[in-house]
mmCIF file of C-alpha atoms and ligand atoms in Angstrom:
data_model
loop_
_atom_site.group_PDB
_atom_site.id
_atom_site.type_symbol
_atom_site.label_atom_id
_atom_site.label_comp_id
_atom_site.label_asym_id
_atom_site.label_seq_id
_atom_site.Cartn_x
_atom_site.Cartn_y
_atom_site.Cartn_z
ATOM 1 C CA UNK I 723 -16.233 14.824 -28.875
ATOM 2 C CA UNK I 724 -18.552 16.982 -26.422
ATOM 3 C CA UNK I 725 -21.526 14.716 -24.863
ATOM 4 C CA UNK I 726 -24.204 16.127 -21.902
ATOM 5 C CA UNK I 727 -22.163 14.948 -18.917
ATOM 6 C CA UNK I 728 -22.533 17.911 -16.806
ATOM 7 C CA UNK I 729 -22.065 16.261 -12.969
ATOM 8 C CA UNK I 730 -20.091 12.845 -12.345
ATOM 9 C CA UNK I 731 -20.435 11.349 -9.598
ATOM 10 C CA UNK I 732 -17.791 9.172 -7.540
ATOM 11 C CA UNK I 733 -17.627 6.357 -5.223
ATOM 12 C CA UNK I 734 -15.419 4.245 -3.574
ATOM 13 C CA UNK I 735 -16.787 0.199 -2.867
ATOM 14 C CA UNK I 736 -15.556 -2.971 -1.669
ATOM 15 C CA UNK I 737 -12.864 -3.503 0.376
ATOM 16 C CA UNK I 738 -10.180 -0.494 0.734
ATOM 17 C CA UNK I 739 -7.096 -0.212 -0.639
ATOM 18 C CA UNK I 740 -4.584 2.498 -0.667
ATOM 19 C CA UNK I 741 -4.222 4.491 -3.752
ATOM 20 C CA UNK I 742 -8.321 5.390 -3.418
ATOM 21 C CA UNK I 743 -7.951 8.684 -2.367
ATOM 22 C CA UNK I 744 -5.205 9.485 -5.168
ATOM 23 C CA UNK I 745 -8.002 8.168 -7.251
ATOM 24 C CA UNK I 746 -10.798 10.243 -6.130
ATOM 25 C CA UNK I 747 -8.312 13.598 -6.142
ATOM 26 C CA UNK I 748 -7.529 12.967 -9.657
ATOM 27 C CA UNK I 749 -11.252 12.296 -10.859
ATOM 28 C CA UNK I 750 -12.496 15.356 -9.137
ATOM 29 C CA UNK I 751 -9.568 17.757 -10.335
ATOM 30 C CA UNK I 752 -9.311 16.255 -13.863
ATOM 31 C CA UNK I 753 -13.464 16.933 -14.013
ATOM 32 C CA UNK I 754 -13.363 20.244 -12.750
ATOM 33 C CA UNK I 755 -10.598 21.242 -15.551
ATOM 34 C CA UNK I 756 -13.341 19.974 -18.073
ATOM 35 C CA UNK I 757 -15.699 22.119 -16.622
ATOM 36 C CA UNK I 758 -17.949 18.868 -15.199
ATOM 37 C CA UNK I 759 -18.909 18.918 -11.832
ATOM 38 C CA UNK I 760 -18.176 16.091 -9.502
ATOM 39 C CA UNK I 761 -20.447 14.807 -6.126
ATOM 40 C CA UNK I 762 -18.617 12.735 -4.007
ATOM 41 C CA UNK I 763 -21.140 10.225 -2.884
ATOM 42 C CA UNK I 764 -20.118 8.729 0.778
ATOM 43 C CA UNK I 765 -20.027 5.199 1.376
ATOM 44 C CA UNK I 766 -20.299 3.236 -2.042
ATOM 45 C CA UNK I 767 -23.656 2.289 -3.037
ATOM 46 C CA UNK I 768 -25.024 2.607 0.855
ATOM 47 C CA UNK I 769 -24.353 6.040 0.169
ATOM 48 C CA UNK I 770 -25.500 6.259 -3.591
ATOM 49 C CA UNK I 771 -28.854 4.909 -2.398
ATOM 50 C CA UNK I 772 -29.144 6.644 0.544
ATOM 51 C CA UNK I 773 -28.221 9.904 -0.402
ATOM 52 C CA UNK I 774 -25.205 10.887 1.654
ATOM 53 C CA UNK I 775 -23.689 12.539 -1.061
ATOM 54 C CA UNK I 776 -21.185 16.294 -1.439
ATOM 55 C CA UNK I 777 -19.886 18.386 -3.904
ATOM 56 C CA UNK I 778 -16.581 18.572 -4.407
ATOM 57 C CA UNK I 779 -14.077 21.220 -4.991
ATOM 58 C CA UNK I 780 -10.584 20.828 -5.740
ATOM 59 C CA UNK I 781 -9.608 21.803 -2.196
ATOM 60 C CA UNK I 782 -11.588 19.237 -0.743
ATOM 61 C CA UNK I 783 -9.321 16.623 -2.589
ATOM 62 C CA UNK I 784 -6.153 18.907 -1.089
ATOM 63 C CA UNK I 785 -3.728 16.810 1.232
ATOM 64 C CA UNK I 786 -4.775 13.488 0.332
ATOM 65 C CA UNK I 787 -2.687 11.864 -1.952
ATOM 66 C CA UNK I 788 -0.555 10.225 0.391
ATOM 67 C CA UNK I 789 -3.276 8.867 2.481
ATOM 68 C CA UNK I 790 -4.585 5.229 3.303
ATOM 69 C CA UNK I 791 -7.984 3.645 3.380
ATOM 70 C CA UNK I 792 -10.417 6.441 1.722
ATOM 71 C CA UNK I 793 -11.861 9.738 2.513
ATOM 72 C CA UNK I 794 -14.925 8.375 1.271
ATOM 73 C CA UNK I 795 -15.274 5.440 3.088
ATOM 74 C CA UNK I 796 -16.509 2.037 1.681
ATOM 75 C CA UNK I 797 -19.097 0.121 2.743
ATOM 76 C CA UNK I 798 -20.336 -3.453 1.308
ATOM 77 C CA UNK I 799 -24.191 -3.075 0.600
ATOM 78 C CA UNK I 800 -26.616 -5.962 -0.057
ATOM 79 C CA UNK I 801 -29.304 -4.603 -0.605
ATOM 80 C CA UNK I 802 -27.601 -2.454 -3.931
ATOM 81 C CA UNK I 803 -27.521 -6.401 -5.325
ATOM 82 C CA UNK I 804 -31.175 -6.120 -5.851
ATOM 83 C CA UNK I 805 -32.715 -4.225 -8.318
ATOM 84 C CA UNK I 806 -35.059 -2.331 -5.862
ATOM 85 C CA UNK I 807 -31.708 -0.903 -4.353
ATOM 86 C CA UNK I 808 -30.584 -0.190 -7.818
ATOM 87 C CA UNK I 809 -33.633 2.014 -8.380
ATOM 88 C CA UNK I 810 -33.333 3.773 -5.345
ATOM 89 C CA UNK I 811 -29.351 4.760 -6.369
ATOM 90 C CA UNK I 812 -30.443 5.661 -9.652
ATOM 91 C CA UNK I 813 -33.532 8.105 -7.850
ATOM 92 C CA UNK I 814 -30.797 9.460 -6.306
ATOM 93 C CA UNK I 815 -28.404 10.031 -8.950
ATOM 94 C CA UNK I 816 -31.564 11.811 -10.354
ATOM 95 C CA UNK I 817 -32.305 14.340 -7.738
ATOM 96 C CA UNK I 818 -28.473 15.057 -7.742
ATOM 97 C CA UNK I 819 -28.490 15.581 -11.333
ATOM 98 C CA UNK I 820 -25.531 13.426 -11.713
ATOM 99 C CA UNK I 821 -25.241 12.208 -15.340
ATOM 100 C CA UNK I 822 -22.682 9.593 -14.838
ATOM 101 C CA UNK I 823 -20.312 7.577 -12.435
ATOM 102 C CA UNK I 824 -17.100 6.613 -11.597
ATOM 103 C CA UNK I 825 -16.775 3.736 -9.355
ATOM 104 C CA UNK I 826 -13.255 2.744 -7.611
ATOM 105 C CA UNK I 827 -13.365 -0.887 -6.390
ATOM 106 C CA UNK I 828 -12.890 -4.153 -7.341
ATOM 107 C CA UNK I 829 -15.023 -7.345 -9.076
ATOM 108 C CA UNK I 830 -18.042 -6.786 -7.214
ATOM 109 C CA UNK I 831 -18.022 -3.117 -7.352
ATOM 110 C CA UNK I 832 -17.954 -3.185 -11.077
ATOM 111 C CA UNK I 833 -20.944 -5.818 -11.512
ATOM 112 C CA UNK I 834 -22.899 -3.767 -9.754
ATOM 113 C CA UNK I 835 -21.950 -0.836 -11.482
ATOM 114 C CA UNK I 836 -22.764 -3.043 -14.919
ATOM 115 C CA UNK I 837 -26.421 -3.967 -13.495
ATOM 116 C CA UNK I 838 -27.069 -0.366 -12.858
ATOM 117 C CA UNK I 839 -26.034 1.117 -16.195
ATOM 118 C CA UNK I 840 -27.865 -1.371 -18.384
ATOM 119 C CA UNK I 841 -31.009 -1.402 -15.971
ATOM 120 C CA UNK I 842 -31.058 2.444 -16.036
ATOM 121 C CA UNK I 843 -28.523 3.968 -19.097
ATOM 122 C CA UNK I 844 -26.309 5.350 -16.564
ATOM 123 C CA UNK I 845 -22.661 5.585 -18.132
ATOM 124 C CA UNK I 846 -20.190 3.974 -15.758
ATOM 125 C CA UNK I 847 -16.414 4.077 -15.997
ATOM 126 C CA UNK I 848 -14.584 1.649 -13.794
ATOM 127 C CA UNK I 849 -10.903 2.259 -11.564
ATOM 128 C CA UNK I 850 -10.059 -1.107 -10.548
ATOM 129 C CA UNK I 851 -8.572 -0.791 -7.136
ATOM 130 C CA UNK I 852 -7.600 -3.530 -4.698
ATOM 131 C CA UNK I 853 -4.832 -5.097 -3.479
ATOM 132 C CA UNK I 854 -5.975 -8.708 -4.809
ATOM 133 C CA UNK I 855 -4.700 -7.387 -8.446
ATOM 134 C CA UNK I 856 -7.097 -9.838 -9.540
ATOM 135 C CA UNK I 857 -8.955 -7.887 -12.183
ATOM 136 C CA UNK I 858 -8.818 -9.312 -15.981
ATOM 137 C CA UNK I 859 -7.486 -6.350 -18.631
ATOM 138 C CA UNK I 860 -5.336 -4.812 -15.971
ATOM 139 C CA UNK I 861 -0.991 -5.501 -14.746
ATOM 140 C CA UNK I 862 -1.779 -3.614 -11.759
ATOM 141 C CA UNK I 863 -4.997 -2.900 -9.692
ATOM 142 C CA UNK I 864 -4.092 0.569 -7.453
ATOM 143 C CA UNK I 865 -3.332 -1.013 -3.914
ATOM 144 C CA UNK I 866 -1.424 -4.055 -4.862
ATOM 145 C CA UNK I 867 1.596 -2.282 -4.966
ATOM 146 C CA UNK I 868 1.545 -1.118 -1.540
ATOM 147 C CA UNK I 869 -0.116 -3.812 0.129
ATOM 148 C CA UNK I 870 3.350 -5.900 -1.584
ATOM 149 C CA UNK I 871 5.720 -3.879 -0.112
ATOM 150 C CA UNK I 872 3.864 -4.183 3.166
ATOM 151 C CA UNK I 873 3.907 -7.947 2.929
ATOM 152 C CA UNK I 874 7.500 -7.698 1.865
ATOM 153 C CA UNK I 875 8.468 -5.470 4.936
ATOM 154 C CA UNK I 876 6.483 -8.153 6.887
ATOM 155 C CA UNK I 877 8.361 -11.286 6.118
ATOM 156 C CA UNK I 878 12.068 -9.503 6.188
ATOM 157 C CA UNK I 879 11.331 -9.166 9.903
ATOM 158 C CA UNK I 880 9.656 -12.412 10.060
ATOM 159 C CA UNK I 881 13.164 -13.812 8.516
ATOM 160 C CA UNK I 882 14.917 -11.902 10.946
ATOM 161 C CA UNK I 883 13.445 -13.726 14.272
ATOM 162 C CA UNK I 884 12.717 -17.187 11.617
ATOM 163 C CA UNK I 885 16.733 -17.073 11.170
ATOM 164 C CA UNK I 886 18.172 -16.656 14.486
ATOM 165 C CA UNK I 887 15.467 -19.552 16.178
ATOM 166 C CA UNK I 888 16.069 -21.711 13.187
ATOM 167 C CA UNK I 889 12.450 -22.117 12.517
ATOM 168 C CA UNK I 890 9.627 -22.873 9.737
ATOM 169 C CA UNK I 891 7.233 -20.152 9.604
ATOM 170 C CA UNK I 892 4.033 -19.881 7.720
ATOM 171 C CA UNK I 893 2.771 -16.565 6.639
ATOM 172 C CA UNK I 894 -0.879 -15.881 5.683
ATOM 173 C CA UNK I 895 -1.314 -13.290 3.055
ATOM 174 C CA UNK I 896 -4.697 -11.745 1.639
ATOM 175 C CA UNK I 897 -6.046 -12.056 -1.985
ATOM 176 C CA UNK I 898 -9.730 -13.594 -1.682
ATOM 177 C CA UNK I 899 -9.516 -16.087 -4.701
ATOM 178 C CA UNK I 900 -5.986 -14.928 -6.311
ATOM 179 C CA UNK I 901 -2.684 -15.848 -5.521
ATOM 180 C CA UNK I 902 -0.665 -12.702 -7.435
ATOM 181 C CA UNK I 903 -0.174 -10.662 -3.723
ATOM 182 C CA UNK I 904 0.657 -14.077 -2.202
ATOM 183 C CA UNK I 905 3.534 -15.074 -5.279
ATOM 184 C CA UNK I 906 4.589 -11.431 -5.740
ATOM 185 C CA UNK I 907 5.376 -10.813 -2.345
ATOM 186 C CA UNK I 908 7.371 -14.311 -1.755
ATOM 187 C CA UNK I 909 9.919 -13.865 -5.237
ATOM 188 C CA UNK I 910 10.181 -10.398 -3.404
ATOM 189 C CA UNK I 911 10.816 -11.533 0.279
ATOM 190 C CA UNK I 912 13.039 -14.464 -1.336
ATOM 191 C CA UNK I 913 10.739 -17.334 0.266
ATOM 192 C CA UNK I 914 11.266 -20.664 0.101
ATOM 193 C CA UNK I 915 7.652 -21.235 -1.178
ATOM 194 C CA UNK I 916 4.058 -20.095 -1.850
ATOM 195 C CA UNK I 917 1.254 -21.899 -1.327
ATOM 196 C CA UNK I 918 -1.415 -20.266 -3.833
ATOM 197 C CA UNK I 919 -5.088 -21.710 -5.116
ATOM 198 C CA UNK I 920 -3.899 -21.375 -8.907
ATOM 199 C CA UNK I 921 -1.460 -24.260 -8.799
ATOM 200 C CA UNK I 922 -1.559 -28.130 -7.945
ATOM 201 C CA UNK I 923 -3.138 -29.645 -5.346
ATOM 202 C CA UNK I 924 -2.042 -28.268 -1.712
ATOM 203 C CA UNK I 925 -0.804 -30.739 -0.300
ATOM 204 C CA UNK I 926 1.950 -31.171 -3.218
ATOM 205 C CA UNK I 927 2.645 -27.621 -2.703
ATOM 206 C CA UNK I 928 3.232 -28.472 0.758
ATOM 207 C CA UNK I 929 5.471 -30.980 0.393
ATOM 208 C CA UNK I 930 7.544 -29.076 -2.367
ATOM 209 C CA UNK I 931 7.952 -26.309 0.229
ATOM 210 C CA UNK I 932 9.207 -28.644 3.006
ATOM 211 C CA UNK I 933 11.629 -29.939 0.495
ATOM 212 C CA UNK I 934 12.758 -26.286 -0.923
ATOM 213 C CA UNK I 935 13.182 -25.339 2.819
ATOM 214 C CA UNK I 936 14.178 -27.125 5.453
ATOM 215 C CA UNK I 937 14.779 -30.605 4.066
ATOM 216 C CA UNK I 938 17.615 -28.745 1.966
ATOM 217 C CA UNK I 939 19.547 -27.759 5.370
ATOM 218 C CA UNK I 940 18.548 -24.593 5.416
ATOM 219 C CA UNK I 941 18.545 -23.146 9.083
ATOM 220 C CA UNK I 942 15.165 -21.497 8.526
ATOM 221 C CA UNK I 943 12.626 -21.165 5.744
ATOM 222 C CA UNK I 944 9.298 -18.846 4.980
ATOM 223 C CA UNK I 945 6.253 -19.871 3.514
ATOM 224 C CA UNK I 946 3.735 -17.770 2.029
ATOM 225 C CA UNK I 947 -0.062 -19.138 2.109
ATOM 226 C CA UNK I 948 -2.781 -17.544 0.343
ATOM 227 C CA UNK I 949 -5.196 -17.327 2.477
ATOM 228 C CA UNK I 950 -8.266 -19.086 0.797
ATOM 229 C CA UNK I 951 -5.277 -21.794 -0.500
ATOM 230 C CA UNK I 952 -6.873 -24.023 1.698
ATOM 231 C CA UNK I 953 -9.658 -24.029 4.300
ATOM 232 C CA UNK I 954 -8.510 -22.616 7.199
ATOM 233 C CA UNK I 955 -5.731 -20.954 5.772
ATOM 234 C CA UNK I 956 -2.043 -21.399 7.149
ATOM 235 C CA UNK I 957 -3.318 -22.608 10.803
ATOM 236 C CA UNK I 958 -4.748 -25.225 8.827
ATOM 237 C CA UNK I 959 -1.367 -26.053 6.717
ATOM 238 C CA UNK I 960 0.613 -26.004 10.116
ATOM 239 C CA UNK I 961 -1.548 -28.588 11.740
ATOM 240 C CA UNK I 962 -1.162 -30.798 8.754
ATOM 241 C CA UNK I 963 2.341 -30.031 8.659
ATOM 242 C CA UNK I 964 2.658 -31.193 12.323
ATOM 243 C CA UNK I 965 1.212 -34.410 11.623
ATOM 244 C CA UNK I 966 3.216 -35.703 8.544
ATOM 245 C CA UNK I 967 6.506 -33.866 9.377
ATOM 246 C CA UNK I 968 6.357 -34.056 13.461
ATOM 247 C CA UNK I 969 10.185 -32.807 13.272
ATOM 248 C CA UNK I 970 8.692 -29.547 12.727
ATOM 249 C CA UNK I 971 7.024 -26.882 14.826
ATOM 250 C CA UNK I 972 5.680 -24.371 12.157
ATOM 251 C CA UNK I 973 5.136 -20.740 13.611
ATOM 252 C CA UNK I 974 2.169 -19.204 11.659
ATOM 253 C CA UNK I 975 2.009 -15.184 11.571
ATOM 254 C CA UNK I 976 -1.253 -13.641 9.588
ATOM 255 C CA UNK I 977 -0.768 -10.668 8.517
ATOM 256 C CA UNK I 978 -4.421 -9.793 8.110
ATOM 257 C CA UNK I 979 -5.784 -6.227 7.231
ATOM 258 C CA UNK I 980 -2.388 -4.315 8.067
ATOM 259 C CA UNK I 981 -1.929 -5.278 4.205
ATOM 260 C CA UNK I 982 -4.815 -3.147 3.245
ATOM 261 C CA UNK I 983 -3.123 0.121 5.448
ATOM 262 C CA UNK I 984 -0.301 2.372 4.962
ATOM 263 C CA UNK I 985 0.289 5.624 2.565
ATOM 264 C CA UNK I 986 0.427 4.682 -1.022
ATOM 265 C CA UNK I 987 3.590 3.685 -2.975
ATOM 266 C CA UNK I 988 4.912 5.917 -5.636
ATOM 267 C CA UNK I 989 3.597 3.137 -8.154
ATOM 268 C CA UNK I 990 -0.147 3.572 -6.801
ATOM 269 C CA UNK I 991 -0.716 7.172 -6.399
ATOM 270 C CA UNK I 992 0.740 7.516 -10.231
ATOM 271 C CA UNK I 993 -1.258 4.927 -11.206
ATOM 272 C CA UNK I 994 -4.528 5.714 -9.634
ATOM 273 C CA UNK I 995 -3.294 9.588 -10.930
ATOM 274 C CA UNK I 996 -3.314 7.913 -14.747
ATOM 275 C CA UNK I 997 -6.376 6.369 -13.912
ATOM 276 C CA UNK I 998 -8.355 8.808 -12.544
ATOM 277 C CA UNK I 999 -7.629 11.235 -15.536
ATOM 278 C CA UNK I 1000 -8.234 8.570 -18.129
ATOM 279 C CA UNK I 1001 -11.346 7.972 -15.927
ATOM 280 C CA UNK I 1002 -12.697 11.372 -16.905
ATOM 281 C CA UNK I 1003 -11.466 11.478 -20.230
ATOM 282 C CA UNK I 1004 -13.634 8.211 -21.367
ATOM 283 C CA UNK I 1005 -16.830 10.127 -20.026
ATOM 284 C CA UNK I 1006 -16.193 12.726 -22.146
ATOM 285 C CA UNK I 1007 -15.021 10.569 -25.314
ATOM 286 C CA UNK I 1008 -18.355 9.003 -24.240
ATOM 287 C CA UNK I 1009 -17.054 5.739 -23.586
ATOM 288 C CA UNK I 1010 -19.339 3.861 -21.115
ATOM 289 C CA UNK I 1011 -19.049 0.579 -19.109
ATOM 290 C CA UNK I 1012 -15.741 0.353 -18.999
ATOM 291 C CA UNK I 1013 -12.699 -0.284 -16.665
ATOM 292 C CA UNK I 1014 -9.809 1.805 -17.030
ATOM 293 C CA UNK I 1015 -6.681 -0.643 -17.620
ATOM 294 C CA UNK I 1016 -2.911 -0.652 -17.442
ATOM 295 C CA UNK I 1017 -1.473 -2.764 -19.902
ATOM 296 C CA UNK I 1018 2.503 -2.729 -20.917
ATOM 297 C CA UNK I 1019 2.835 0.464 -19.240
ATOM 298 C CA UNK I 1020 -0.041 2.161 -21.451
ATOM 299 C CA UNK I 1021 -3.408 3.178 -20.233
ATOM 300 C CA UNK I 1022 -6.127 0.957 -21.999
ATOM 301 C CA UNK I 1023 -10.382 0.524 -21.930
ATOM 302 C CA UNK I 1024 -11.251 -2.860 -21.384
ATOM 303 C CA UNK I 1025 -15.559 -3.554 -21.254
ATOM 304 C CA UNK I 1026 -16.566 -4.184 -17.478
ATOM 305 C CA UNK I 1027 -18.216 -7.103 -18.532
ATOM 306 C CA UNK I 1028 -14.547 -8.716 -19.579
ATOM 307 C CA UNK I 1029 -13.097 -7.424 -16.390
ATOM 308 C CA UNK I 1030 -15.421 -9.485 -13.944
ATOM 309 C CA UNK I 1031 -16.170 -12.161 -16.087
ATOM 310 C CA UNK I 1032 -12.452 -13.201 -17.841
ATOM 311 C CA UNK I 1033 -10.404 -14.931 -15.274
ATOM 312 C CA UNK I 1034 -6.647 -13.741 -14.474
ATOM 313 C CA UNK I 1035 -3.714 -16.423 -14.201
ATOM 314 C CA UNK I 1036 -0.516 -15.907 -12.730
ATOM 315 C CA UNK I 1037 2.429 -15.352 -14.684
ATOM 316 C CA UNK I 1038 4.414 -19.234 -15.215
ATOM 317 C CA UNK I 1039 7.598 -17.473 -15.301
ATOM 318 C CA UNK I 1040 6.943 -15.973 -11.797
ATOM 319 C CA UNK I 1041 5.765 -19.658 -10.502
ATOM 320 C CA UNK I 1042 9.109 -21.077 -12.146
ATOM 321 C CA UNK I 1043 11.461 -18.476 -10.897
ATOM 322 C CA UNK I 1044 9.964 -18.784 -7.215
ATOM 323 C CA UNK I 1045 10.255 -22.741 -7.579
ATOM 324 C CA UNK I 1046 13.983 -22.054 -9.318
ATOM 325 C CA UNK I 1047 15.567 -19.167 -6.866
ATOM 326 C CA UNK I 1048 14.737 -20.814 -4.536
ATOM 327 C CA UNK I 1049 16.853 -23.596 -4.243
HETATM 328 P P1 ATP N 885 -12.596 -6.272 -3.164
HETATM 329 O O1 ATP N 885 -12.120 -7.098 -4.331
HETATM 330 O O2 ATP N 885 -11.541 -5.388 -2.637
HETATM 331 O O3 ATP N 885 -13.319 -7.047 -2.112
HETATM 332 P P2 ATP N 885 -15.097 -5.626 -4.435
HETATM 333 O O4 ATP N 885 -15.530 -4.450 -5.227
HETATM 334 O O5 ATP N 885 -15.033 -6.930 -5.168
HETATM 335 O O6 ATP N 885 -13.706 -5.250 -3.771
HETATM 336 P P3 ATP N 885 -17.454 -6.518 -2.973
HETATM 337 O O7 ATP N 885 -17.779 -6.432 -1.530
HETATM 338 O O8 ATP N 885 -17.488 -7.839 -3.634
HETATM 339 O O9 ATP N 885 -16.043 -5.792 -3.160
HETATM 340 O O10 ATP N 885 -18.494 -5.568 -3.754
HETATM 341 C C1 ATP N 885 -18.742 -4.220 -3.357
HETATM 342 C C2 ATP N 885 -20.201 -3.885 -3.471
HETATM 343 O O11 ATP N 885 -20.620 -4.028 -4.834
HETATM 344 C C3 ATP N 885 -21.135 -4.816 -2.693
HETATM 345 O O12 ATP N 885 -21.269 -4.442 -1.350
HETATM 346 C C4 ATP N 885 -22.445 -4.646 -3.439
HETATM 347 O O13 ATP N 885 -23.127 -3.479 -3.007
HETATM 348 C C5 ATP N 885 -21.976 -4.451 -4.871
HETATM 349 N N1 ATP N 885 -22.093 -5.740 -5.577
HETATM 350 C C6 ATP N 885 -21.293 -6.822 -5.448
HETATM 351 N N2 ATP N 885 -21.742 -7.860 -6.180
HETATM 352 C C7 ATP N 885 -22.869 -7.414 -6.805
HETATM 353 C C8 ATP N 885 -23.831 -8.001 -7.677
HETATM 354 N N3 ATP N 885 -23.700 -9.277 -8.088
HETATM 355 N N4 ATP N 885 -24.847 -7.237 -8.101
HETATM 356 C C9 ATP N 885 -24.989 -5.952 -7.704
HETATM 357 N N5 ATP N 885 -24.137 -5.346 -6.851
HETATM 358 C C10 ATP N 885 -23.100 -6.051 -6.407
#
């Protein structure tokens, strides 16, 4: 079906994660073969309400698949979360002529994109992208395949040092409220444990990890702790650790935002490839407010409002086969 879309516009929000830019190349090219026009608006909504906005051609996407971060920056706005901000995007979006918008981001990103199409009809299309993965209606967000291989890469090197000085280290891994980077990347990296806010109470987890490491004469053990597991992260779990195991002198490495960095797995660029197509295509099956999803391996449309609102649990099986393999 043909609708009035004439000019999309697209943004990137929240925090970055890499696969954006294979995003934004593959909503620009896939509009431009439907004869829409895409602005590239700089900056998330700073930049939607503020103006700072481009068109694009399809050689201004050229050379960017494999990149990091995001050629159109991201910024965190406050003043989008009122509605007077809101108003001054949509003025903009008005002036530009741009019809509709893509938004590439995470949670937040998409609730304000959700205020801003029901407070002014704009139709919005969703690209979940972060490296938190912690989006309902989606397997995979476009970053969290990377930003697991990073952490991967991370603690293999951590073993290394861990095995030959026989020690307990503790290894801080993003995720803001989810624990799917922090439990991926430990079956991956073969730790003894992961500490993660979706299971029991820390301190149990704790304890289970002193008993799946160390306790079980192994010469060295990893932990993985999500970093919001507990306040003040895994400094915090060391101290503790310190005080009811005082055999032990925990090393604690955070990774911090090297996770976020680095050129795009093969997973992510296909995926935020898929995405970005499927992106365009809803416009111009005139879908609106959704999030483009991955589900069993097919692309799927899942309403923004189920995205932010539904809450995403980690797999059991994953949580048993950590707990079992690593014995
Ligand atoms: P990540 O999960 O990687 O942090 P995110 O999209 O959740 O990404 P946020 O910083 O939470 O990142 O949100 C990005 C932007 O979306 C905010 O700076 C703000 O402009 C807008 N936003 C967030 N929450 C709301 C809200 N409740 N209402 C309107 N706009 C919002």
């Amino acid at each position: 079906m043909i609708n009035d879309i004439k000019t999309i516009g697209v943004l990137t929000s929240g925090g970055d994660a890499p696969g954006m830019n294979a995003a934004v190349r593959a909503v620009t090219r896939a509009a431009i073969v439907n004869n829409i026009r895409v602005k590239a608006i700089f900056r998330g909504y700073k930049g939607l309400m503020d103006g700072e906005i481009q068109e694009f051609t399809t050689q201004d996407v050229s050379g960017i698949i494999h990149r990091g971060g995001t050629i159109l920056r991201s910024a965190r706005s406050e003043e989008f979360k009122t509605i007077e901000g809101r108003r001054r995007a949509y003025e903009t979006m008005q002036r530009e002529q741009i019809d509709a918008l893509v938004v590439i981001g995470g949670d937040g990103t998409f609730t304000g994109a959700r205020a801003l199409a029901h407070e002014f009809d704009v139709p919005t299309i969703g690209i979940p992208a972060t490296i938190d993965n912690d989006l309902w209606g989606t397997d995979a967000t476009i970053g969290f395949d990377t930003a697991l291989n990073t952490v991967m890469e991370c603690v293999d090197k951590l073993r290394d040092t861990g095995t030959s000085h026989e020690r307990l280290f503790l290894v801080e891994v993003m995720g803001r409220d989810a624990g799917f980077l922090t439990l991926n990347a430990a079956i991956a990296a073969g730790a003894e444990a992961a500490i993660i806010p979706e299971r029991q109470a820390v301190a149990e987890q704790i304890d289970a990890a002193i008993n799946q490491g160390q306790r079980k004469h192994k010469n060295s053990s990893i932990v993985l702790v999500q970093e919001h597991a507990i306040e003040g992260g895994a400094m915090a779990i060391a101290k503790q650790i310190e005080e009811t195991h005082p055999e032990f002198s925990p090393r604690v490495s955070i990774l911090g935002h090297l996770q976020r960095g680095g050129s795009p797995s093969g997973f992510d660029r296909i995926l935020a490839s898929r995405m970005g197509c499927a992106a365009v295509t809803a416009l111009i099956e005139d879908q609106r407010n959704v999030m483009v999803g991955l589900q069993n391996g097919e692309i799927v449309y899942v309403p923004l409002i189920k995205a932010i609102k539904q809450k995403k649990d980690v797999k059991e099986d994953k949580w048993q086969a950590l707990q079992v393999l690593s014995i």
